[in-house]
Amino acid sequence: MSFFSEEHRLAATRRILQHVGETLNARFSVRLWEGSVIPLGREVDERFFIAINGPGVLGGLLRKPTLENLLLEYVKGHLEIHGDLIDFIALLRDRQMKKNLKKLDKFFLLRQALPLLFAPAADKTVQHEYTDDAIGRDEARRDNKKFIQFHYDISNEFYALFLDEEMQYSCGYFKDAENSLDQAQQDKLEMICRKLRLQPGETLLDIGCGWGGLICYAARHYGVTAHGVTLSQRQFDFATEKIKRLGLEDRVTIELRDYSTLEGTYDKVVSVGMFEHIGIANMPAYFKKIHSLLKDRGILMNHGISRRAKASRRKALKVRPERRLLLKYIFPGSELDNIGHTADVMEIAGFEVRDIEAWREHYGLTCQHWYRRLEARREEAIGFVGVERFRMWALYLAGVSTGFRDGSMHICQVVATKRGPKGPSGLPLTRDDLYR
């Protein structure tokens, strides 16, 4: 038996939202479970509103006001966000609105919230979460193959809905911000090959080769013999079929294998979008292994997401709530390093760091394309992965697009050479050949 009726809860919610709207002066509205709409500002944009689909949503958030609880309310559909998510996030990050948050009458809000505290919470159980050690710092429990398969073996058809025609799941290169995603990814493949200074007849190793786009491009356009490794069964199957379809079996090979078990040497090594999965503690072993796989004066191009440097190691290793959610629901085992530390580890491993280029604006645009392409094919995506996982991924892509655009996330391409006998590095004196 409840002390408060549905009418009590509805009236309390309206009073809370009216006070919030008068104070924040936001650009969006809230639609309540019985259909009424309450604007949270004087000039709201009708395209953007949050739908609260029952009093239990607010009650659950009041009893457990965590970021994960808020995420699960959204993923389960108890709380819906209407309008383009990237644009909506921009509204939420409005500086004046954030300042106005401090003006809210907290005692008034607490008094009004009492009827909602006892509203029964809705189910927030989700099927898609990583239940083992998602942080991955415990080497005894770390399972790289399981990490990779959780993220990449969802469905090739799902990824095809929002990736480009080459199935490139990494940052594109936008020579013009208005370029298409397909053009940006073609330009990325070309720029990587140029940075590697590929020559006909050379051997190329791609660590974490994904769906095989780069190794096929390098073989077709630069005449190299390319080998790729991946831990994803679905990527391996797709790339194997692609290599055969393109008639590249004599020049391109792929293995379902951990890079750390590889032997032999290569003229060039590339790693694109795999670096984030290594973990900071494993970086010395990662670069040492790559060093052993390169010929003297061979070139490595390492492309990976990074973050800002922190004042202390303790701060650097702290797992913030938003990252903990990313690890649990999207990218288990991933960890971001700052570029300064990465360069140090590379040089200690025996590399000469020659070039570092930041691409964060490019990744902001790439993720924006991915989000909007996925949103445009919502029903097909839901058919492949279900509505909960679709919502999770839509929010993930919109959020990281915002992170790259505002500078809270970074991405760098590092070109380095394996130190041989004293003398030339093996690279040209200038970068002119990159922009011919």
GROMACS .gro file of C-alpha atoms in nm:
model
  436
    1MET     CA    1   0.000   0.000   0.000
    2SER     CA    2   0.136   0.342  -0.097
    3PHE     CA    3   0.103   0.658   0.114
    4PHE     CA    4   0.084   0.870  -0.203
    5SER     CA    5  -0.155   0.848  -0.495
    6GLU     CA    6  -0.070   0.885  -0.862
    7GLU     CA    7  -0.213   1.239  -0.850
    8HIS     CA    8   0.019   1.330  -0.560
    9ARG     CA    9   0.324   1.209  -0.754
   10LEU     CA   10   0.221   1.385  -1.072
   11ALA     CA   11   0.159   1.713  -0.892
   12ALA     CA   12   0.493   1.688  -0.708
   13THR     CA   13   0.676   1.620  -1.034
   14ARG     CA   14   0.516   1.923  -1.199
   15ARG     CA   15   0.614   2.151  -0.909
   16ILE     CA   16   0.973   2.023  -0.923
   17LEU     CA   17   1.002   2.070  -1.298
   18GLN     CA   18   0.842   2.413  -1.293
   19HIS     CA   19   1.097   2.529  -1.036
   20VAL     CA   20   1.381   2.372  -1.236
   21GLY     CA   21   1.258   2.541  -1.555
   22GLU     CA   22   1.224   2.883  -1.393
   23THR     CA   23   1.576   2.854  -1.254
   24LEU     CA   24   1.771   2.687  -1.535
   25ASN     CA   25   1.607   2.849  -1.838
   26ALA     CA   26   1.707   2.553  -2.052
   27ARG     CA   27   1.626   2.500  -2.421
   28PHE     CA   28   1.432   2.173  -2.389
   29SER     CA   29   1.116   2.037  -2.225
   30VAL     CA   30   1.004   1.734  -2.024
   31ARG     CA   31   0.706   1.518  -2.116
   32LEU     CA   32   0.544   1.334  -1.826
   33TRP     CA   33   0.393   0.987  -1.830
   34GLU     CA   34   0.036   1.114  -1.866
   35GLY     CA   35   0.128   1.324  -2.172
   36SER     CA   36   0.168   1.679  -2.034
   37VAL     CA   37   0.474   1.877  -2.144
   38ILE     CA   38   0.659   2.115  -1.913
   39PRO     CA   39   0.910   2.356  -2.072
   40LEU     CA   40   1.234   2.397  -1.877
   41GLY     CA   41   1.296   2.746  -2.010
   42ARG     CA   42   1.138   3.050  -2.166
   43GLU     CA   43   1.250   2.971  -2.523
   44VAL     CA   44   1.260   2.594  -2.566
   45ASP     CA   45   1.336   2.415  -2.892
   46GLU     CA   46   1.039   2.188  -2.958
   47ARG     CA   47   1.262   1.926  -3.123
   48PHE     CA   48   1.424   1.841  -2.789
   49PHE     CA   49   1.249   1.690  -2.491
   50ILE     CA   50   1.297   1.422  -2.227
   51ALA     CA   51   1.010   1.177  -2.178
   52ILE     CA   52   0.965   1.038  -1.826
   53ASN     CA   53   0.752   0.728  -1.866
   54GLY     CA   54   0.649   0.672  -1.505
   55PRO     CA   55   0.690   0.808  -1.150
   56GLY     CA   56   0.920   0.519  -1.069
   57VAL     CA   57   1.191   0.675  -1.289
   58LEU     CA   58   1.231   0.977  -1.062
   59GLY     CA   59   1.185   0.767  -0.751
   60GLY     CA   60   1.460   0.528  -0.855
   61LEU     CA   61   1.695   0.816  -0.936
   62LEU     CA   62   1.624   0.986  -0.605
   63ARG     CA   63   1.694   0.667  -0.409
   64LYS     CA   64   2.009   0.591  -0.607
   65PRO     CA   65   2.135   0.906  -0.783
   66THR     CA   66   2.420   0.748  -0.982
   67LEU     CA   67   2.528   0.791  -1.342
   68GLU     CA   68   2.479   0.418  -1.403
   69ASN     CA   69   2.123   0.430  -1.271
   70LEU     CA   70   2.047   0.722  -1.505
   71LEU     CA   71   2.201   0.534  -1.798
   72LEU     CA   72   1.995   0.221  -1.727
   73GLU     CA   73   1.671   0.421  -1.705
   74TYR     CA   74   1.752   0.549  -2.056
   75VAL     CA   75   1.862   0.214  -2.196
   76LYS     CA   76   1.547   0.039  -2.069
   77GLY     CA   77   1.327   0.311  -2.220
   78HIS     CA   78   1.189   0.435  -1.889
   79LEU     CA   79   1.345   0.771  -1.974
   80GLU     CA   80   1.365   0.874  -2.340
   81ILE     CA   81   1.561   1.151  -2.511
   82HIS     CA   82   1.394   1.296  -2.820
   83GLY     CA   83   1.598   1.486  -3.075
   84ASP     CA   84   1.950   1.450  -3.213
   85LEU     CA   85   2.166   1.326  -2.923
   86ILE     CA   86   2.476   1.523  -3.022
   87ASP     CA   87   2.278   1.846  -3.035
   88PHE     CA   88   2.098   1.755  -2.712
   89ILE     CA   89   2.428   1.700  -2.532
   90ALA     CA   90   2.536   2.045  -2.651
   91LEU     CA   91   2.222   2.193  -2.489
   92LEU     CA   92   2.301   2.015  -2.162
   93ARG     CA   93   2.655   2.157  -2.164
   94ASP     CA   94   2.539   2.517  -2.193
   95ARG     CA   95   2.756   2.722  -1.955
   96GLN     CA   96   2.483   2.955  -1.834
   97MET     CA   97   2.253   2.664  -1.758
   98LYS     CA   98   2.529   2.503  -1.554
   99LYS     CA   99   2.573   2.826  -1.356
  100ASN     CA  100   2.198   2.839  -1.294
  101LEU     CA  101   2.208   2.490  -1.139
  102LYS     CA  102   2.363   2.646  -0.829
  103LYS     CA  103   2.054   2.863  -0.785
  104LEU     CA  104   1.814   2.571  -0.741
  105ASP     CA  105   1.631   2.570  -0.407
  106LYS     CA  106   1.745   2.232  -0.279
  107PHE     CA  107   1.522   2.237   0.032
  108PHE     CA  108   1.216   2.305  -0.182
  109LEU     CA  109   1.310   2.021  -0.416
  110LEU     CA  110   1.363   1.779  -0.128
  111ARG     CA  111   1.021   1.858   0.019
  112GLN     CA  112   0.850   1.807  -0.316
  113ALA     CA  113   1.036   1.483  -0.384
  114LEU     CA  114   0.886   1.296  -0.087
  115PRO     CA  115   0.588   1.143  -0.279
  116LEU     CA  116   0.828   1.017  -0.547
  117LEU     CA  117   1.063   0.841  -0.307
  118PHE     CA  118   0.810   0.565  -0.250
  119ALA     CA  119   0.718   0.510  -0.617
  120PRO     CA  120   0.808   0.154  -0.721
  121ALA     CA  121   1.114   0.141  -0.946
  122ALA     CA  122   1.099  -0.021  -1.288
  123ASP     CA  123   1.320  -0.313  -1.387
  124LYS     CA  124   1.669  -0.207  -1.500
  125THR     CA  125   1.822  -0.545  -1.582
  126VAL     CA  126   2.014  -0.541  -1.910
  127GLN     CA  127   2.143  -0.835  -2.109
  128HIS     CA  128   2.457  -0.679  -2.250
  129GLU     CA  129   2.717  -0.610  -1.985
  130TYR     CA  130   3.067  -0.738  -1.924
  131THR     CA  131   3.044  -0.928  -1.597
  132ASP     CA  132   3.412  -1.020  -1.544
  133ASP     CA  133   3.702  -0.782  -1.471
  134ALA     CA  134   3.610  -0.502  -1.714
  135ILE     CA  135   3.895  -0.274  -1.602
  136GLY     CA  136   4.149  -0.540  -1.692
  137ARG     CA  137   4.442  -0.437  -1.472
  138ASP     CA  138   4.463  -0.778  -1.305
  139GLU     CA  139   4.687  -0.973  -1.543
  140ALA     CA  140   4.579  -1.306  -1.393
  141ARG     CA  141   4.217  -1.235  -1.493
  142ARG     CA  142   4.273  -1.027  -1.809
  143ASP     CA  143   4.126  -1.198  -2.117
  144ASN     CA  144   4.215  -0.995  -2.429
  145LYS     CA  145   4.026  -1.224  -2.664
  146LYS     CA  146   3.711  -1.203  -2.454
  147PHE     CA  147   3.743  -0.821  -2.436
  148ILE     CA  148   3.772  -0.793  -2.815
  149GLN     CA  149   3.491  -1.035  -2.889
  150PHE     CA  150   3.253  -0.856  -2.650
  151HIS     CA  151   3.290  -0.536  -2.852
  152TYR     CA  152   3.360  -0.649  -3.208
  153ASP     CA  153   3.166  -0.973  -3.242
  154ILE     CA  154   2.825  -0.813  -3.196
  155SER     CA  155   2.730  -0.842  -3.563
  156ASN     CA  156   2.907  -0.750  -3.888
  157GLU     CA  157   2.568  -0.643  -4.022
  158PHE     CA  158   2.525  -0.401  -3.731
  159TYR     CA  159   2.860  -0.234  -3.794
  160ALA     CA  160   2.787  -0.214  -4.167
  161LEU     CA  161   2.487   0.008  -4.090
  162PHE     CA  162   2.705   0.300  -3.982
  163LEU     CA  163   3.060   0.236  -4.104
  164ASP     CA  164   3.189   0.331  -4.449
  165GLU     CA  165   3.209   0.096  -4.747
  166GLU     CA  166   3.556  -0.023  -4.638
  167MET     CA  167   3.431  -0.105  -4.284
  168GLN     CA  168   3.683   0.128  -4.120
  169TYR     CA  169   3.611   0.144  -3.747
  170SER     CA  170   3.867   0.415  -3.671
  171CYS     CA  171   3.911   0.788  -3.719
  172GLY     CA  172   3.869   0.920  -4.074
  173TYR     CA  173   4.080   1.201  -4.224
  174PHE     CA  174   3.872   1.500  -4.333
  175LYS     CA  175   4.053   1.720  -4.583
  176ASP     CA  176   3.730   1.919  -4.577
  177ALA     CA  177   3.475   1.911  -4.297
  178GLU     CA  178   3.198   1.867  -4.556
  179ASN     CA  179   3.351   1.550  -4.703
  180SER     CA  180   3.155   1.226  -4.686
  181LEU     CA  181   3.252   0.951  -4.444
  182ASP     CA  182   3.353   0.726  -4.735
  183GLN     CA  183   3.588   0.995  -4.869
  184ALA     CA  184   3.735   1.062  -4.524
  185GLN     CA  185   3.811   0.694  -4.471
  186GLN     CA  186   3.972   0.658  -4.814
  187ASP     CA  187   4.186   0.964  -4.736
  188LYS     CA  188   4.278   0.808  -4.398
  189LEU     CA  189   4.396   0.485  -4.561
  190GLU     CA  190   4.602   0.683  -4.811
  191MET     CA  191   4.759   0.903  -4.543
  192ILE     CA  192   4.857   0.601  -4.332
  193CYS     CA  193   5.025   0.439  -4.631
  194ARG     CA  194   5.212   0.761  -4.702
  195LYS     CA  195   5.324   0.794  -4.341
  196LEU     CA  196   5.457   0.438  -4.358
  197ARG     CA  197   5.640   0.530  -4.682
  198LEU     CA  198   5.528   0.200  -4.833
  199GLN     CA  199   5.717   0.073  -5.135
  200PRO     CA  200   5.634  -0.213  -5.377
  201GLY     CA  201   5.760  -0.547  -5.254
  202GLU     CA  202   5.779  -0.449  -4.886
  203THR     CA  203   5.614  -0.647  -4.608
  204LEU     CA  204   5.350  -0.486  -4.386
  205LEU     CA  205   5.205  -0.613  -4.058
  206ASP     CA  206   4.871  -0.471  -3.936
  207ILE     CA  207   4.812  -0.540  -3.566
  208GLY     CA  208   4.439  -0.543  -3.498
  209CYS     CA  209   4.348  -0.535  -3.867
  210GLY     CA  210   3.972  -0.521  -3.819
  211TRP     CA  211   3.774  -0.611  -4.131
  212GLY     CA  212   4.087  -0.599  -4.349
  213GLY     CA  213   4.041  -0.259  -4.513
  214LEU     CA  214   4.395  -0.130  -4.467
  215ILE     CA  215   4.584  -0.446  -4.563
  216CYS     CA  216   4.377  -0.478  -4.883
  217TYR     CA  217   4.421  -0.109  -4.967
  218ALA     CA  218   4.800  -0.123  -4.912
  219ALA     CA  219   4.836  -0.433  -5.129
  220ARG     CA  220   4.622  -0.294  -5.412
  221HIS     CA  221   4.760   0.061  -5.419
  222TYR     CA  222   5.119   0.020  -5.296
  223GLY     CA  223   5.215  -0.330  -5.406
  224VAL     CA  224   5.312  -0.458  -5.061
  225THR     CA  225   5.267  -0.803  -4.913
  226ALA     CA  226   5.040  -0.748  -4.611
  227HIS     CA  227   4.956  -0.962  -4.309
  228GLY     CA  228   4.690  -0.883  -4.051
  229VAL     CA  229   4.599  -1.027  -3.713
  230THR     CA  230   4.276  -0.995  -3.516
  231LEU     CA  231   4.114  -1.162  -3.216
  232SER     CA  232   3.761  -1.117  -3.353
  233GLN     CA  233   3.614  -1.423  -3.523
  234ARG     CA  234   3.359  -1.216  -3.714
  235GLN     CA  235   3.623  -0.974  -3.843
  236PHE     CA  236   3.844  -1.266  -3.945
  237ASP     CA  237   3.561  -1.432  -4.139
  238PHE     CA  238   3.466  -1.106  -4.313
  239ALA     CA  239   3.826  -1.016  -4.404
  240THR     CA  240   3.903  -1.368  -4.529
  241GLU     CA  241   3.606  -1.353  -4.767
  242LYS     CA  242   3.703  -1.000  -4.880
  243ILE     CA  243   4.063  -1.101  -4.958
  244LYS     CA  244   3.934  -1.390  -5.169
  245ARG     CA  245   3.672  -1.173  -5.343
  246LEU     CA  246   3.937  -0.918  -5.441
  247GLY     CA  247   4.176  -1.187  -5.563
  248LEU     CA  248   4.448  -1.085  -5.316
  249GLU     CA  249   4.529  -1.428  -5.166
  250ASP     CA  250   4.887  -1.413  -5.297
  251ARG     CA  251   4.956  -1.073  -5.133
  252VAL     CA  252   4.728  -1.047  -4.830
  253THR     CA  253   4.690  -1.291  -4.539
  254ILE     CA  254   4.509  -1.276  -4.208
  255GLU     CA  255   4.525  -1.477  -3.887
  256LEU     CA  256   4.297  -1.514  -3.586
  257ARG     CA  257   4.587  -1.465  -3.348
  258ASP     CA  258   4.725  -1.255  -3.064
  259TYR     CA  259   5.000  -1.023  -3.191
  260SER     CA  260   5.222  -1.120  -2.896
  261THR     CA  261   5.272  -1.470  -3.041
  262LEU     CA  262   5.392  -1.350  -3.384
  263GLU     CA  263   5.738  -1.428  -3.518
  264GLY     CA  264   5.946  -1.305  -3.812
  265THR     CA  265   6.023  -0.950  -3.923
  266TYR     CA  266   5.849  -0.689  -4.138
  267ASP     CA  267   5.953  -0.373  -4.319
  268LYS     CA  268   5.662  -0.177  -4.174
  269VAL     CA  269   5.417  -0.226  -3.886
  270VAL     CA  270   5.089  -0.041  -3.834
  271SER     CA  271   4.840  -0.044  -3.547
  272VAL     CA  272   4.517   0.154  -3.597
  273GLY     CA  273   4.257   0.174  -3.322
  274MET     CA  274   4.391  -0.128  -3.135
  275PHE     CA  275   4.624   0.059  -2.898
  276GLU     CA  276   4.339   0.152  -2.660
  277HIS     CA  277   4.293  -0.218  -2.579
  278ILE     CA  278   4.651  -0.275  -2.460
  279GLY     CA  279   4.637  -0.122  -2.111
  280ILE     CA  280   4.901   0.114  -1.974
  281ALA     CA  281   5.081  -0.156  -1.774
  282ASN     CA  282   5.119  -0.368  -2.090
  283MET     CA  283   5.258  -0.092  -2.315
  284PRO     CA  284   5.628  -0.170  -2.255
  285ALA     CA  285   5.571  -0.532  -2.363
  286TYR     CA  286   5.358  -0.417  -2.659
  287PHE     CA  287   5.622  -0.183  -2.801
  288LYS     CA  288   5.905  -0.425  -2.724
  289LYS     CA  289   5.723  -0.694  -2.922
  290ILE     CA  290   5.665  -0.461  -3.219
  291HIS     CA  291   6.032  -0.361  -3.203
  292SER     CA  292   6.128  -0.729  -3.239
  293LEU     CA  293   5.899  -0.765  -3.542
  294LEU     CA  294   6.051  -0.471  -3.733
  295LYS     CA  295   6.361  -0.475  -3.947
  296ASP     CA  296   6.633  -0.218  -3.870
  297ARG     CA  297   6.512   0.131  -3.963
  298GLY     CA  298   6.166  -0.014  -4.020
  299ILE     CA  299   5.871   0.219  -3.961
  300LEU     CA  300   5.590   0.188  -3.706
  301MET     CA  301   5.273   0.397  -3.733
  302ASN     CA  302   5.074   0.374  -3.408
  303HIS     CA  303   4.726   0.532  -3.415
  304GLY     CA  304   4.534   0.546  -3.087
  305ILE     CA  305   4.299   0.743  -2.865
  306SER     CA  306   4.470   0.930  -2.582
  307ARG     CA  307   4.382   1.162  -2.294
  308ARG     CA  308   4.522   1.461  -2.115
  309ALA     CA  309   4.821   1.414  -1.887
  310LYS     CA  310   4.751   1.409  -1.512
  311ALA     CA  311   4.953   1.563  -1.230
  312SER     CA  312   5.012   1.228  -1.060
  313ARG     CA  313   4.999   0.855  -1.134
  314ARG     CA  314   4.719   0.817  -0.878
  315LYS     CA  315   4.502   1.061  -1.073
  316ALA     CA  316   4.598   0.898  -1.401
  317LEU     CA  317   4.483   0.555  -1.282
  318LYS     CA  318   4.159   0.675  -1.122
  319VAL     CA  319   3.856   0.525  -1.297
  320ARG     CA  320   3.588   0.792  -1.331
  321PRO     CA  321   3.218   0.690  -1.329
  322GLU     CA  322   3.168   0.755  -1.702
  323ARG     CA  323   3.472   0.545  -1.790
  324ARG     CA  324   3.356   0.264  -1.561
  325LEU     CA  325   3.030   0.251  -1.759
  326LEU     CA  326   3.218   0.249  -2.089
  327LEU     CA  327   3.424  -0.045  -1.968
  328LYS     CA  328   3.123  -0.236  -1.841
  329TYR     CA  329   2.888  -0.189  -2.134
  330ILE     CA  330   3.096  -0.101  -2.442
  331PHE     CA  331   3.478  -0.137  -2.426
  332PRO     CA  332   3.595  -0.377  -2.151
  333GLY     CA  333   3.970  -0.380  -2.091
  334SER     CA  334   4.042  -0.049  -2.263
  335GLU     CA  335   4.264   0.220  -2.111
  336LEU     CA  336   4.384   0.556  -2.241
  337ASP     CA  337   4.736   0.692  -2.200
  338ASN     CA  338   4.865   1.045  -2.245
  339ILE     CA  339   5.080   1.095  -2.553
  340GLY     CA  340   5.385   1.209  -2.357
  341HIS     CA  341   5.402   0.884  -2.161
  342THR     CA  342   5.338   0.680  -2.476
  343ALA     CA  343   5.632   0.848  -2.652
  344ASP     CA  344   5.853   0.778  -2.350
  345VAL     CA  345   5.763   0.408  -2.353
  346MET     CA  346   5.827   0.387  -2.728
  347GLU     CA  347   6.175   0.537  -2.694
  348ILE     CA  348   6.262   0.312  -2.400
  349ALA     CA  349   6.162   0.015  -2.620
  350GLY     CA  350   6.418   0.126  -2.880
  351PHE     CA  351   6.214   0.343  -3.117
  352GLU     CA  352   6.302   0.688  -3.241
  353VAL     CA  353   5.982   0.894  -3.233
  354ARG     CA  354   5.977   1.104  -3.550
  355ASP     CA  355   5.631   1.250  -3.585
  356ILE     CA  356   5.319   1.300  -3.371
  357GLU     CA  357   4.998   1.433  -3.526
  358ALA     CA  358   4.673   1.499  -3.336
  359TRP     CA  359   4.348   1.412  -3.515
  360ARG     CA  360   4.082   1.483  -3.252
  361GLU     CA  361   3.869   1.711  -3.473
  362HIS     CA  362   3.870   1.439  -3.737
  363TYR     CA  363   3.745   1.182  -3.486
  364GLY     CA  364   3.472   1.419  -3.369
  365LEU     CA  365   3.346   1.438  -3.727
  366THR     CA  366   3.386   1.062  -3.777
  367CYS     CA  367   3.179   0.976  -3.469
  368GLN     CA  368   2.920   1.232  -3.569
  369HIS     CA  369   2.879   1.053  -3.902
  370TRP     CA  370   2.864   0.715  -3.728
  371TYR     CA  371   2.596   0.829  -3.484
  372ARG     CA  372   2.374   0.988  -3.748
  373ARG     CA  373   2.411   0.697  -3.989
  374LEU     CA  374   2.316   0.456  -3.710
  375GLU     CA  375   2.021   0.672  -3.606
  376ALA     CA  376   1.900   0.687  -3.967
  377ARG     CA  377   1.883   0.304  -3.971
  378ARG     CA  378   1.743   0.265  -3.622
  379GLU     CA  379   1.492  -0.009  -3.699
  380GLU     CA  380   1.745  -0.225  -3.881
  381ALA     CA  381   1.994  -0.179  -3.596
  382ILE     CA  382   1.734  -0.282  -3.339
  383GLY     CA  383   1.664  -0.589  -3.549
  384PHE     CA  384   2.032  -0.691  -3.528
  385VAL     CA  385   2.118  -0.607  -3.166
  386GLY     CA  386   1.795  -0.522  -2.983
  387VAL     CA  387   1.662  -0.188  -2.862
  388GLU     CA  388   1.869  -0.176  -2.541
  389ARG     CA  389   2.201  -0.222  -2.714
  390PHE     CA  390   2.098   0.022  -2.987
  391ARG     CA  391   2.028   0.292  -2.727
  392MET     CA  392   2.360   0.218  -2.555
  393TRP     CA  393   2.553   0.254  -2.879
  394ALA     CA  394   2.371   0.563  -2.998
  395LEU     CA  395   2.452   0.739  -2.671
  396TYR     CA  396   2.812   0.612  -2.681
  397LEU     CA  397   2.875   0.744  -3.033
  398ALA     CA  398   2.710   1.079  -2.961
  399GLY     CA  399   2.903   1.114  -2.636
  400VAL     CA  400   3.248   1.039  -2.779
  401SER     CA  401   3.181   1.271  -3.073
  402THR     CA  402   3.124   1.546  -2.818
  403GLY     CA  403   3.436   1.443  -2.625
  404PHE     CA  404   3.660   1.476  -2.929
  405ARG     CA  405   3.502   1.801  -3.039
  406ASP     CA  406   3.541   1.973  -2.701
  407GLY     CA  407   3.891   1.839  -2.632
  408SER     CA  408   3.825   1.608  -2.339
  409MET     CA  409   3.935   1.318  -2.562
  410HIS     CA  410   4.234   1.307  -2.795
  411ILE     CA  411   4.376   1.086  -3.068
  412CYS     CA  412   4.728   1.080  -3.207
  413GLN     CA  413   4.919   0.914  -3.487
  414VAL     CA  414   5.281   0.847  -3.394
  415VAL     CA  415   5.542   0.761  -3.657
  416ALA     CA  416   5.857   0.599  -3.521
  417THR     CA  417   6.152   0.409  -3.661
  418LYS     CA  418   6.346   0.117  -3.518
  419ARG     CA  419   6.689   0.238  -3.423
  420GLY     CA  420   6.950   0.061  -3.632
  421PRO     CA  421   7.324   0.129  -3.645
  422LYS     CA  422   7.408   0.495  -3.597
  423GLY     CA  423   7.312   0.703  -3.897
  424PRO     CA  424   6.999   0.797  -4.096
  425SER     CA  425   6.658   0.709  -3.958
  426GLY     CA  426   6.524   0.590  -4.291
  427LEU     CA  427   6.271   0.876  -4.319
  428PRO     CA  428   6.282   1.178  -4.555
  429LEU     CA  429   6.408   1.514  -4.429
  430THR     CA  430   6.062   1.675  -4.465
  431ARG     CA  431   5.693   1.582  -4.469
  432ASP     CA  432   5.648   1.707  -4.827
  433ASP     CA  433   5.582   1.355  -4.957
  434LEU     CA  434   5.276   1.325  -4.732
  435TYR     CA  435   5.095   1.612  -4.904
  436ARG     CA  436   5.197   1.561  -5.266
   0.00000   0.00000   0.00000
